[in-house]
Short mmCIF file of C-alpha atoms and ligand atoms in Angstrom, two decimals:
data_model
loop_
_atom_site.label_atom_id
_atom_site.label_comp_id
_atom_site.label_asym_id
_atom_site.label_seq_id
_atom_site.Cartn_x
_atom_site.Cartn_y
_atom_site.Cartn_z
CA MET K 119 1.78 34.28 -0.24
CA LEU K 120 -2.31 33.37 -2.14
CA ARG K 121 -2.22 29.99 -3.33
CA SER K 122 -4.04 31.32 -6.12
CA LYS K 123 -1.05 33.87 -7.12
CA ALA K 124 1.47 30.97 -7.15
CA ILE K 125 -0.44 29.12 -8.55
CA GLU K 126 -0.75 31.81 -11.63
CA ALA K 127 2.96 33.01 -11.62
CA ILE K 128 3.68 29.07 -12.88
CA TYR K 129 -0.14 29.03 -15.14
CA PRO K 130 2.49 28.98 -18.18
CA GLU K 131 5.17 26.27 -17.22
CA LEU K 132 2.40 23.68 -17.17
CA GLU K 133 1.50 24.26 -20.62
CA ASP K 134 3.53 21.41 -21.42
CA LYS K 135 3.51 18.94 -18.64
CA LEU K 136 0.78 16.95 -17.20
CA VAL K 137 -0.75 18.45 -13.71
CA ILE K 138 -1.92 16.70 -11.10
CA THR K 139 -3.86 18.76 -7.99
CA ILE K 140 -6.18 17.69 -5.09
CA MET K 141 -9.59 18.44 -4.38
CA GLY K 142 -11.87 21.16 -3.55
CA ALA K 143 -10.15 24.86 -3.33
CA CYS K 144 -6.74 23.87 -5.07
CA ALA K 145 -8.78 22.69 -8.61
CA GLN K 146 -10.89 25.56 -8.63
CA GLU K 147 -7.70 28.07 -8.89
CA LEU K 148 -6.38 25.76 -11.13
CA TYR K 149 -9.08 25.21 -13.17
CA ASP K 150 -10.23 29.47 -13.05
CA LEU K 151 -7.17 30.02 -14.89
CA GLY K 152 -8.25 28.35 -18.18
CA HIS K 153 -9.03 24.22 -18.35
CA LYS K 154 -6.87 22.62 -20.15
CA GLU K 155 -6.56 18.50 -21.03
CA ASN K 156 -3.61 18.20 -19.73
CA PHE K 157 -4.58 19.09 -15.73
CA PHE K 158 -6.90 16.21 -13.71
CA TYR K 159 -8.57 17.14 -10.86
CA LEU K 160 -8.34 14.68 -7.59
CA GLN K 161 -11.65 16.09 -6.18
CA HIS K 162 -12.08 13.45 -3.56
CA ALA K 163 -9.68 10.33 -2.96
CA MET K 164 -7.74 12.93 0.35
CA GLY K 165 -3.73 11.87 -0.41
CA LEU K 166 -3.55 10.10 -3.61
CA ALA K 167 -2.47 13.21 -6.38
CA SER K 168 0.64 12.46 -4.70
CA SER K 169 0.56 8.49 -6.07
CA ILE K 170 -1.31 9.12 -9.27
CA GLY K 171 1.85 11.34 -10.17
CA LEU K 172 3.92 8.64 -8.76
CA GLY K 173 1.84 6.20 -11.63
CA VAL K 174 2.26 8.40 -14.70
CA ALA K 175 5.92 9.79 -13.72
CA LEU K 176 7.70 6.45 -13.61
CA ASN K 177 5.70 5.25 -16.78
CA LEU K 178 6.31 8.60 -18.60
CA PRO K 179 9.89 8.83 -18.36
CA HIS K 180 10.32 11.76 -20.66
CA LYS K 181 7.35 13.70 -19.73
CA LYS K 182 7.15 16.46 -16.76
CA VAL K 183 4.59 15.60 -14.12
CA VAL K 184 3.28 17.87 -11.43
CA VAL K 185 1.18 17.91 -8.55
CA LEU K 186 -0.39 20.47 -6.92
CA ASP K 187 -0.87 19.07 -3.66
CA GLY K 188 -2.75 20.75 0.07
CA ASP K 189 -1.09 20.11 3.78
CA GLY K 190 -4.62 17.92 4.93
CA SER K 191 -3.98 15.47 1.80
CA VAL K 192 -0.76 14.92 2.27
CA LEU K 193 -1.32 13.58 5.40
CA MET K 194 -3.43 11.29 5.15
CA ASN K 195 -1.11 10.03 2.71
CA LEU K 196 2.42 10.60 4.83
CA GLY K 197 3.73 7.06 3.47
CA THR K 198 3.58 8.19 -0.46
CA LEU K 199 6.73 11.15 0.34
CA THR K 200 8.81 7.84 0.99
CA THR K 201 7.77 6.01 -1.23
CA LEU K 202 8.07 9.02 -4.04
CA ALA K 203 11.72 9.22 -2.32
CA ARG K 204 12.16 5.32 -2.26
CA TYR K 205 11.74 4.81 -6.64
CA ARG K 206 12.20 8.53 -6.94
CA PRO K 207 11.31 9.71 -10.32
CA ASN K 208 12.85 12.63 -11.63
CA ASN K 209 10.81 13.85 -13.92
CA LEU K 210 8.54 14.35 -10.95
CA THR K 211 7.59 17.38 -9.31
CA HIS K 212 5.36 17.81 -5.82
CA ILE K 213 4.15 20.64 -4.69
CA ILE K 214 2.34 21.04 -1.58
CA PHE K 215 0.55 24.05 -0.72
CA ASP K 216 0.56 24.30 2.31
CA ASN K 217 -2.54 26.34 4.32
CA GLY K 218 -1.98 25.03 7.55
CA SER K 219 -6.32 24.40 6.96
CA LEU K 220 -8.55 21.91 5.68
CA LEU K 221 -9.91 25.23 3.89
CA SER K 222 -11.99 23.28 1.44
CA THR K 223 -14.11 21.44 4.44
CA GLY K 224 -14.98 24.79 6.72
CA GLY K 225 -11.11 25.96 7.17
CA PHE K 226 -10.63 23.49 10.32
CA THR K 227 -6.95 23.48 11.29
CA SER K 228 -4.19 21.40 9.66
CA HIS K 229 -1.54 19.85 11.67
CA THR K 230 0.52 22.53 10.21
CA THR K 231 -1.03 25.48 11.03
CA SER K 232 0.83 26.30 14.26
CA GLY K 233 4.40 25.48 12.60
CA ILE K 234 4.68 22.58 14.43
CA THR K 235 4.83 19.76 11.96
CA ASP K 236 7.74 20.28 9.18
CA LEU K 237 6.30 18.86 5.99
CA ALA K 238 9.76 19.83 3.94
CA ALA K 239 11.57 18.05 7.39
CA ILE K 240 9.35 15.66 6.74
CA ALA K 241 9.94 14.86 2.98
CA LYS K 242 13.95 15.07 3.01
CA GLY K 243 13.88 12.96 5.86
CA ALA K 244 11.15 10.23 3.49
CA GLY K 245 14.87 10.44 1.20
CA VAL K 246 13.93 13.38 -0.74
CA PRO K 247 16.45 14.30 -2.84
CA ASN K 248 15.49 18.17 -3.71
CA VAL K 249 12.97 19.45 -1.64
CA ALA K 250 12.34 23.48 -0.89
CA LYS K 251 10.50 25.53 0.96
CA ALA K 252 8.85 28.27 0.22
CA THR K 253 7.52 31.87 1.85
CA THR K 254 7.07 34.50 -0.38
CA PRO K 255 6.36 34.06 -4.88
CA MET K 256 9.70 34.82 -5.63
CA GLU K 257 10.42 31.76 -3.38
CA PHE K 258 7.93 29.87 -4.72
CA ILE K 259 9.03 30.39 -8.15
CA GLU K 260 12.11 30.18 -7.99
CA ALA K 261 12.14 26.51 -6.44
CA VAL K 262 9.33 25.78 -9.42
CA ALA K 263 11.99 26.81 -11.43
CA ASP K 264 14.55 25.03 -9.87
CA ALA K 265 12.24 22.17 -9.47
CA PHE K 266 11.31 21.78 -13.50
CA GLU K 267 14.68 22.86 -15.08
CA GLY K 268 16.35 19.81 -12.63
CA ASN K 269 16.92 16.10 -13.36
CA GLU K 270 15.30 14.92 -10.21
CA LEU K 271 12.53 13.99 -7.37
CA SER K 272 11.36 17.93 -5.47
CA VAL K 273 9.14 18.58 -3.09
CA ILE K 274 8.27 22.22 -2.49
CA VAL K 275 5.85 23.29 0.82
CA ALA K 276 4.31 26.41 -0.20
CA LYS K 277 3.76 28.23 2.87
CA VAL K 278 0.47 29.68 1.76
CA GLU K 279 -2.66 32.23 2.85
CA ALA K 280 -6.06 29.38 3.87
CA VAL K 281 -8.29 31.43 1.40
CA GLY K 282 -9.40 30.06 -1.07
CA PRO K 283 -12.07 30.89 -4.31
CA ASP K 284 -15.77 31.79 -3.64
CA HIS K 285 -17.32 29.23 -6.01
CA PHE K 286 -16.96 26.31 -6.44
CA GLY K 287 -18.49 24.36 -10.02
CA MET K 288 -16.56 22.70 -13.51
CA ASP K 289 -18.46 22.73 -16.68
CA PHE K 290 -17.94 18.73 -16.68
CA LYS K 291 -18.51 15.85 -14.79
CA LEU K 292 -15.34 13.47 -12.98
CA PRO K 293 -15.52 10.80 -15.76
CA GLU K 294 -14.95 12.19 -18.67
CA ASN K 295 -12.17 14.77 -17.00
CA ALA K 296 -10.13 11.36 -15.87
CA PHE K 297 -11.24 10.32 -20.25
CA ARG K 298 -9.74 13.60 -21.21
CA PHE K 299 -6.75 12.93 -19.37
CA GLU K 300 -6.26 9.56 -20.43
CA ARG K 301 -7.41 10.65 -24.23
CA TYR K 302 -4.78 13.89 -23.75
CA ILE K 303 -1.56 11.71 -22.93
CA ARG K 304 -2.65 8.55 -25.54
CA GLU K 305 -2.23 11.92 -28.30
CA TYR K 306 -0.35 13.64 -27.28
CA VAL K 307 2.48 11.65 -25.73
CA THR K 308 2.74 8.18 -26.22
CA GLY K 309 0.75 8.96 -29.57
CA MET Y 212 1.70 -26.15 5.52
CA THR Y 213 4.08 -23.76 2.75
CA VAL Y 214 3.38 -21.09 0.38
CA SER Y 215 3.72 -22.56 -2.98
CA LEU Y 216 6.27 -22.10 -5.77
CA ASP Y 217 5.35 -23.77 -8.20
CA ASN Y 218 1.74 -21.69 -8.15
CA SER Y 219 3.45 -18.73 -7.95
CA LYS Y 220 4.80 -19.52 -11.15
CA ALA Y 221 1.47 -20.38 -12.49
CA VAL Y 222 0.51 -16.89 -11.58
CA TYR Y 223 2.62 -15.73 -12.07
CA GLN Y 224 3.28 -16.82 -16.00
CA GLY Y 225 -0.46 -15.61 -16.34
CA ILE Y 226 0.11 -12.02 -15.24
CA LYS Y 227 3.06 -11.90 -18.31
CA ASP Y 228 1.00 -13.69 -20.55
CA ALA Y 229 -1.99 -11.17 -20.15
CA GLY Y 230 0.70 -8.49 -21.14
CA ILE Y 231 1.28 -7.10 -17.30
CA LYS Y 232 4.83 -5.06 -16.97
CA PHE Y 233 3.35 -2.85 -14.26
CA ILE Y 234 3.06 -4.13 -10.76
CA THR Y 235 1.85 -1.89 -7.94
CA ALA Y 236 1.99 -4.41 -4.37
CA LEU Y 237 2.75 -4.35 -1.35
CA PRO Y 238 4.30 -8.05 0.35
CA GLU Y 239 2.64 -11.19 2.75
CA THR Y 240 3.01 -14.68 2.83
CA TRP Y 241 1.59 -16.17 0.15
CA LEU Y 242 2.70 -13.07 -2.37
CA VAL Y 243 6.23 -14.03 -1.15
CA TYR Y 244 7.13 -15.95 -3.93
CA LEU Y 245 4.97 -14.04 -6.58
CA LEU Y 246 6.86 -10.65 -5.81
CA GLN Y 247 10.51 -12.38 -6.27
CA LEU Y 248 9.81 -13.45 -9.57
CA ALA Y 249 8.56 -9.94 -10.40
CA ASP Y 250 11.67 -7.88 -9.13
CA GLU Y 251 13.73 -11.08 -10.81
CA ASP Y 252 12.04 -10.04 -13.68
CA PRO Y 253 14.38 -6.67 -16.40
CA GLU Y 254 11.01 -6.61 -18.08
CA MET Y 255 8.70 -6.11 -14.96
CA CYS Y 256 8.17 -2.68 -13.36
CA LEU Y 257 7.51 -4.36 -9.60
CA ILE Y 258 6.26 -0.58 -8.00
CA GLU Y 259 5.90 -1.47 -3.70
CA VAL Y 260 4.35 1.25 -1.27
CA ALA Y 261 3.77 1.91 2.15
CA LYS Y 262 -0.06 1.57 2.45
CA GLU Y 263 -2.61 -0.81 0.14
CA GLU Y 264 -3.96 2.56 -0.73
CA GLU Y 265 -0.72 4.74 -2.46
CA ALA Y 266 -2.33 1.07 -5.08
CA VAL Y 267 -4.91 2.85 -6.48
CA GLY Y 268 -3.61 6.30 -6.64
CA ILE Y 269 -0.22 4.68 -8.82
CA ALA Y 270 -2.06 2.41 -10.53
CA ALA Y 271 -4.81 5.13 -11.51
CA GLY Y 272 -1.37 6.48 -13.04
CA ALA Y 273 0.26 3.67 -14.67
CA TYR Y 274 -3.18 3.67 -16.43
CA PHE Y 275 -3.12 7.29 -17.22
CA ALA Y 276 -0.05 6.52 -19.09
CA GLY Y 277 -1.77 3.41 -20.91
CA GLU Y 278 0.63 0.68 -19.11
CA PRO Y 279 -1.18 -2.49 -18.00
CA ASN Y 280 -0.97 -3.34 -14.20
CA ILE Y 281 -2.65 -5.14 -11.87
CA LEU Y 282 -1.98 -4.68 -7.42
CA LEU Y 283 -0.75 -7.27 -6.01
CA MET Y 284 -2.32 -7.53 -2.58
CA GLN Y 285 -3.08 -9.06 0.96
CA ASN Y 286 -7.93 -8.84 1.72
CA HIS Y 287 -6.79 -6.79 4.99
CA GLY Y 288 -4.60 -4.69 2.43
CA PHE Y 289 -7.64 -4.32 0.48
CA LEU Y 290 -9.77 -3.38 3.01
CA ALA Y 291 -7.06 -0.46 4.04
CA ALA Y 292 -7.99 1.01 -0.02
CA ILE Y 293 -11.59 1.46 0.06
CA ASN Y 294 -11.76 5.03 0.79
CA GLY Y 295 -8.85 5.01 -3.11
CA ILE Y 296 -10.75 2.49 -4.26
CA VAL Y 297 -14.39 4.16 -4.04
CA SER Y 298 -13.40 7.66 -4.50
CA LEU Y 299 -10.87 7.84 -7.13
CA ALA Y 300 -11.58 4.09 -9.43
CA MET Y 301 -15.03 4.58 -8.65
CA LEU Y 302 -16.31 8.23 -9.27
CA TYR Y 303 -13.81 8.25 -11.73
CA ARG Y 304 -14.06 5.52 -13.23
CA VAL Y 305 -10.87 4.34 -13.41
CA PRO Y 306 -10.01 0.12 -14.27
CA LEU Y 307 -8.26 -1.57 -11.31
CA CYS Y 308 -7.52 -4.76 -11.36
CA MET Y 309 -6.59 -6.23 -7.93
CA LEU Y 310 -5.21 -9.48 -7.63
CA ILE Y 311 -6.18 -10.41 -3.60
CA ALA Y 312 -4.19 -13.51 -1.64
CA HIS Y 313 -7.57 -14.06 0.02
CA ARG Y 314 -6.39 -14.53 4.19
CA GLY Y 315 -8.41 -15.71 7.33
CA HIS Y 316 -10.68 -18.73 5.58
CA MET Y 317 -10.91 -21.42 5.79
CA GLY Y 318 -8.43 -23.37 7.00
CA GLU Y 319 -7.02 -20.27 8.01
CA PRO Y 320 -4.86 -21.37 11.45
CA TYR Y 321 -4.03 -17.93 12.44
CA PRO Y 322 -6.05 -16.04 14.89
CA TRP Y 323 -5.21 -12.44 12.89
CA HIS Y 324 -6.08 -12.97 10.33
CA THR Y 325 -10.35 -14.38 10.98
CA GLN Y 326 -11.97 -11.17 10.41
CA GLY Y 327 -10.83 -9.69 7.32
CA GLY Y 328 -11.12 -13.65 6.24
CA ILE Y 329 -14.14 -12.74 7.01
CA VAL Y 330 -15.79 -9.30 6.05
CA THR Y 331 -13.93 -9.40 2.84
CA GLU Y 332 -16.54 -11.31 -0.01
CA PRO Y 333 -18.89 -9.04 1.91
CA VAL Y 334 -17.48 -6.06 1.39
CA LEU Y 335 -16.79 -6.43 -2.68
CA ARG Y 336 -20.33 -7.52 -2.44
CA ALA Y 337 -21.04 -4.18 -0.75
CA LEU Y 338 -18.92 -2.57 -3.03
CA ASN Y 339 -20.23 -4.22 -5.66
CA ILE Y 340 -16.87 -4.98 -7.12
CA PRO Y 341 -16.97 -8.30 -9.77
CA PHE Y 342 -14.52 -11.63 -7.97
CA ASP Y 343 -14.13 -14.22 -8.74
CA TYR Y 344 -11.61 -16.90 -7.20
CA ALA Y 345 -8.28 -18.78 -8.04
CA ARG Y 346 -8.63 -22.39 -7.10
CA ASP Y 347 -6.85 -23.99 -10.24
CA PRO Y 348 -2.95 -23.38 -11.23
CA GLN Y 349 -3.95 -24.86 -14.41
CA LYS Y 350 -7.23 -22.46 -15.14
CA VAL Y 351 -5.47 -19.01 -13.35
CA GLY Y 352 -3.28 -17.72 -16.32
CA LYS Y 353 -6.83 -17.39 -18.04
CA GLN Y 354 -8.25 -15.98 -14.86
CA ILE Y 355 -5.77 -12.88 -14.66
CA ARG Y 356 -6.36 -12.50 -18.17
CA GLU Y 357 -10.11 -11.55 -17.66
CA ALA Y 358 -10.41 -10.45 -15.00
CA HIS Y 359 -7.72 -7.70 -16.85
CA THR Y 360 -9.51 -7.89 -19.58
CA TYR Y 361 -13.03 -7.36 -17.64
CA SER Y 362 -11.25 -4.67 -16.02
CA LEU Y 363 -10.72 -2.25 -19.33
CA SER Y 364 -14.00 -3.31 -20.89
CA SER Y 365 -16.10 -1.94 -17.45
CA LEU Y 366 -13.99 0.89 -16.11
CA SER Y 367 -14.49 -1.06 -12.63
CA PRO Y 368 -12.46 -2.06 -10.15
CA VAL Y 369 -12.40 -5.93 -10.41
CA ALA Y 370 -10.83 -9.11 -7.79
CA LEU Y 371 -9.12 -11.81 -8.38
CA MET Y 372 -8.68 -13.57 -4.84
CA LEU Y 373 -5.67 -15.35 -3.99
CA SER Y 374 -6.77 -18.26 -2.87
CA ARG Y 375 -5.50 -20.67 0.21
CA ASP Y 376 -5.84 -23.54 -1.94
CA LEU Y 377 -3.92 -22.12 -4.57
CA MET Y 378 -0.68 -20.69 -2.88
CA GLU Y 379 -0.68 -23.55 -0.27
CA ASP Y 380 1.65 -26.19 -0.48
C1 TPP T 637 -10.97 10.24 3.76
C2 TPP T 637 -12.04 12.51 3.21
N1 TPP T 637 -11.90 13.22 4.85
C3 TPP T 637 -12.24 14.11 4.90
C4 TPP T 637 -12.33 15.13 3.86
C5 TPP T 637 -13.02 15.60 3.78
N2 TPP T 637 -12.28 16.71 3.35
C6 TPP T 637 -13.16 17.46 2.24
S1 TPP T 637 -11.39 18.26 1.83
C7 TPP T 637 -10.33 18.62 3.27
C8 TPP T 637 -9.29 19.20 3.42
C9 TPP T 637 -8.60 19.50 2.70
O1 TPP T 637 -7.15 20.13 2.77
P1 TPP T 637 -6.07 19.93 2.27
O2 TPP T 637 -5.27 19.44 1.71
O3 TPP T 637 -5.46 20.94 3.14
O4 TPP T 637 -6.33 21.31 1.18
P2 TPP T 637 -7.15 22.56 1.08
O5 TPP T 637 -8.92 22.03 1.02
O6 TPP T 637 -6.60 23.21 2.79
O7 TPP T 637 -6.60 23.48 0.30
C10 TPP T 637 -11.17 17.02 4.08
C11 TPP T 637 -10.87 17.30 4.93
C12 TPP T 637 -12.62 13.86 2.44
N3 TPP T 637 -12.56 15.28 1.24
N4 TPP T 637 -11.54 12.69 2.90
#
């Protein structure tokens, strides 16, 4: 499965949610489908996309929050799965695109490449109530639909190919993304 | 040497008076009463993390959601959180109000705290993070309010160091 296709398949569903992505390829693939003011791209600070999602979700319990994460980023902050599980906001869906690769920085293999490390098992062991694995687009779409309809903290580990965009760039500065995301929430969510 | 309950209450009152209802924290001896007070307060949401860097992300999320919040940690937790502070808070201009127990400085009997105690202020200076020391229970409430206000106006991390004078009896 290609991550770009997986994101494209759920893109219409993201319209009414708050979306936080990791850096690089993943961020670009979402951006290329069309930026929305409810998207925040964390272009550095590996591991913290899910922590941001947690902070947003706990404070806006009536808004669905989606985190688009990567295996390398999650491996850098495995504790986040335990914190998510402890506070388990039922409005948070944490999607981990596992490409077995540190793709955005030269494509080196990550610890999940060989299949030895199972992020879904780690999420389960951490105590996340709803954990799903997806290897095909159909499985992915079903798992995401299930998570969005359900009322439970969900982690979806989606096995994807280590392929990314051939270009990078966004039409705003990083702080501008933060300012606009915060303003969107103020105007359309809490306001 | 014991942790000061009275002064912990003064710090907690300062947090409340600053309008804070959301705290992200990782425990440490000097913070035990503070965390207990937060835990027992039905108006306070206390989130305990596995590692302090997570708290930077959670605090950023709370800020995006419009919730006034602070972080509570010891200086070694601050040291453990630096990439998050630099590559999220500073890079994206997200305010962070950090209350940091300053272990390992003058009077510290425990060797393991000392290197962190020695480097904390130089690291804060190197990062250009505005900081102040809280030493007086009469003044700490105002200092918390001011640190919080300043983090919001400067869109920057701000640190208030909880000193031995304040936290121990
Ligand atoms: C602390 C830190 N170390 C290293 C890097 C370099 N780096 C940039 S992207 C990346 C890989 C990200 O991997 P993953 O989260 O799996 O996403 P992918 O790029 O594979 O989509 C790395 C290691 C970094 N940004 N920050």
